CSV table of C-alpha atoms in Angstrom, one decimal:
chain,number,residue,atom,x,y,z
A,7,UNK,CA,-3.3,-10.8,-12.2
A,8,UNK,CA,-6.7,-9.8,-14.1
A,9,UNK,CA,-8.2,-6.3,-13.0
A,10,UNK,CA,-11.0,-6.4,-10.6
A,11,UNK,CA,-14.8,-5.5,-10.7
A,12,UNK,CA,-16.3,-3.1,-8.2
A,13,UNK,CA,-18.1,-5.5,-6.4
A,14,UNK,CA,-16.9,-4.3,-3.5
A,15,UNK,CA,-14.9,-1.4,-2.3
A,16,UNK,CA,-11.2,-1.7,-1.6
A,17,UNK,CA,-7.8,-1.9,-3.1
A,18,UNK,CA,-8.6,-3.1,-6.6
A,19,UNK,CA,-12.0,-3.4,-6.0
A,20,UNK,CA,-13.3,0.4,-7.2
A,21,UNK,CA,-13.3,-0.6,-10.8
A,22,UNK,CA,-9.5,0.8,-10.7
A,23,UNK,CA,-7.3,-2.3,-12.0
A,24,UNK,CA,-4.5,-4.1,-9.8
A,25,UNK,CA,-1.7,-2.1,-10.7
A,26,UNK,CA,1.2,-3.6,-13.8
A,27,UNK,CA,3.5,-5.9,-11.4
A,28,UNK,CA,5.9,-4.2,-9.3
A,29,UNK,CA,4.2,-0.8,-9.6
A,30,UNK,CA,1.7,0.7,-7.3
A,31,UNK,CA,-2.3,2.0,-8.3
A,32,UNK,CA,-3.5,5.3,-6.9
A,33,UNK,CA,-4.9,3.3,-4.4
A,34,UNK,CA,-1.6,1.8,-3.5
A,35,UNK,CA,0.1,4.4,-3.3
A,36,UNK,CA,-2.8,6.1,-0.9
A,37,UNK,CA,-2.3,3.3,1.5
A,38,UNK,CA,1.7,3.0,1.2
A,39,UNK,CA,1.7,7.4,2.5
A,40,UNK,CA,0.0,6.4,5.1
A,41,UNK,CA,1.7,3.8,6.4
A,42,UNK,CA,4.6,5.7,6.0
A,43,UNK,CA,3.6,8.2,8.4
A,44,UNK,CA,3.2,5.5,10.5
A,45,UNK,CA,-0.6,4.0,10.4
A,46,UNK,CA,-0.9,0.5,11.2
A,47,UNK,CA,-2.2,-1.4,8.7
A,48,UNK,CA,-5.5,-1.3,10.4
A,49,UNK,CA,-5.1,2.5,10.4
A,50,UNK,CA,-4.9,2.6,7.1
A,51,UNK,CA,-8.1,0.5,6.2
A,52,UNK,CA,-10.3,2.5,8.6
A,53,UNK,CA,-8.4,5.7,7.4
A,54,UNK,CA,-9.8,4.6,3.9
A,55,UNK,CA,-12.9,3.0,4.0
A,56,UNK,CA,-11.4,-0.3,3.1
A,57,UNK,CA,-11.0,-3.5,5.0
A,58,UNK,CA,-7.5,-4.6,6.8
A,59,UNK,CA,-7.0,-7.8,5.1
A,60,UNK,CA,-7.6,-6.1,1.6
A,61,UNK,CA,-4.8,-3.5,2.3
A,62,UNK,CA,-2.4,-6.2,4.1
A,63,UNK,CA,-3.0,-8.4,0.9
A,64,UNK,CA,-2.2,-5.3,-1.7
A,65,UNK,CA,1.0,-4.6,0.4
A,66,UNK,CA,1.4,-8.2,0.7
A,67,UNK,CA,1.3,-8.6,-3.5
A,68,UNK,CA,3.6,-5.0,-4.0
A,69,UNK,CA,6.6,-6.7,-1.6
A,70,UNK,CA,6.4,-9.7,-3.6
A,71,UNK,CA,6.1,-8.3,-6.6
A,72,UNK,CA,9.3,-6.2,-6.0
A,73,UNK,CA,11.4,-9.6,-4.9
A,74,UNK,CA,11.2,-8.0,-1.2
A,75,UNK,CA,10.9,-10.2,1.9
A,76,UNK,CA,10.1,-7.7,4.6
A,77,UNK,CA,7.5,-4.8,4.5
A,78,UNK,CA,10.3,-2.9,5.6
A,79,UNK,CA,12.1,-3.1,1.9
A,80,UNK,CA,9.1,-1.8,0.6
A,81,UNK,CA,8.8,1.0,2.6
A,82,UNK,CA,12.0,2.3,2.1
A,83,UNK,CA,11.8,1.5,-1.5
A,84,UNK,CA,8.4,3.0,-2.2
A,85,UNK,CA,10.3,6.3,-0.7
A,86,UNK,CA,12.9,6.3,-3.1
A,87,UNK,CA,10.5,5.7,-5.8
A,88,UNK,CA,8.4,8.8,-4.8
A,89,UNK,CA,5.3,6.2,-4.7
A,90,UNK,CA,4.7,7.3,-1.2
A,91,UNK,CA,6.2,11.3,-1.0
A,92,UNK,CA,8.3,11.0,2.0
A,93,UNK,CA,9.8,8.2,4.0
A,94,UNK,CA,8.6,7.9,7.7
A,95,UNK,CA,8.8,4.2,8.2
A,96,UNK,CA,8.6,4.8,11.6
A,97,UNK,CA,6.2,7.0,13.6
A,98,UNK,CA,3.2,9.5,12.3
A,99,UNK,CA,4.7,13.3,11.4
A,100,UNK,CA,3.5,16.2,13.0
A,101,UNK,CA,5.5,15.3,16.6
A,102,UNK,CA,8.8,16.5,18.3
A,103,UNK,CA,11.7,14.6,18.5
């Protein structure tokens, strides 16, 4: 994968470079915390200025390039990594239970 101009803005897009393969850019790992508190992937995009099928594809590319086959690996794996501070795969933080 080639880094990206800034045409537009968006994972890769900011003049900030896909990340190596298998590792996450800052952006990545911007949109991987939030979706481990929970944000949909739509969330996340609006959350971030960016558009949903940019952040969906970034996600997309970090699952593959880790061998993963569900979002779900990647979560949990981007926890243990520390590329996304604590894992929530499930729900935001803040509430009771």
């Amino acid at each position: 994968m080639t880094a990206a101009t800034s045409r537009d803005a968006g994972p890769g897009r900011s003049g900030e470079p896909y990340a190596r393969q298998g590792q996450p850019s800052e952006q990545d790992r911007r949109i991987l915390a939030l979706l481990a508190e929970g944000f949909t992937t739509v969330e996340a995009a609006n959350h971030l200025g960016y558009q949903p099928n940019n952040v969906a594809r970034r996600i997309r590319t970090l699952a593959d390039q880790n061998g993963f086959t569900t979002l779900e690996q990647l979560y949990l794996y981007a926890g243990q990594q520390g590329w996304c501070g604590t894992v929530r795969p499930f729900g935001r933080s803040g509430g009771s239970g």
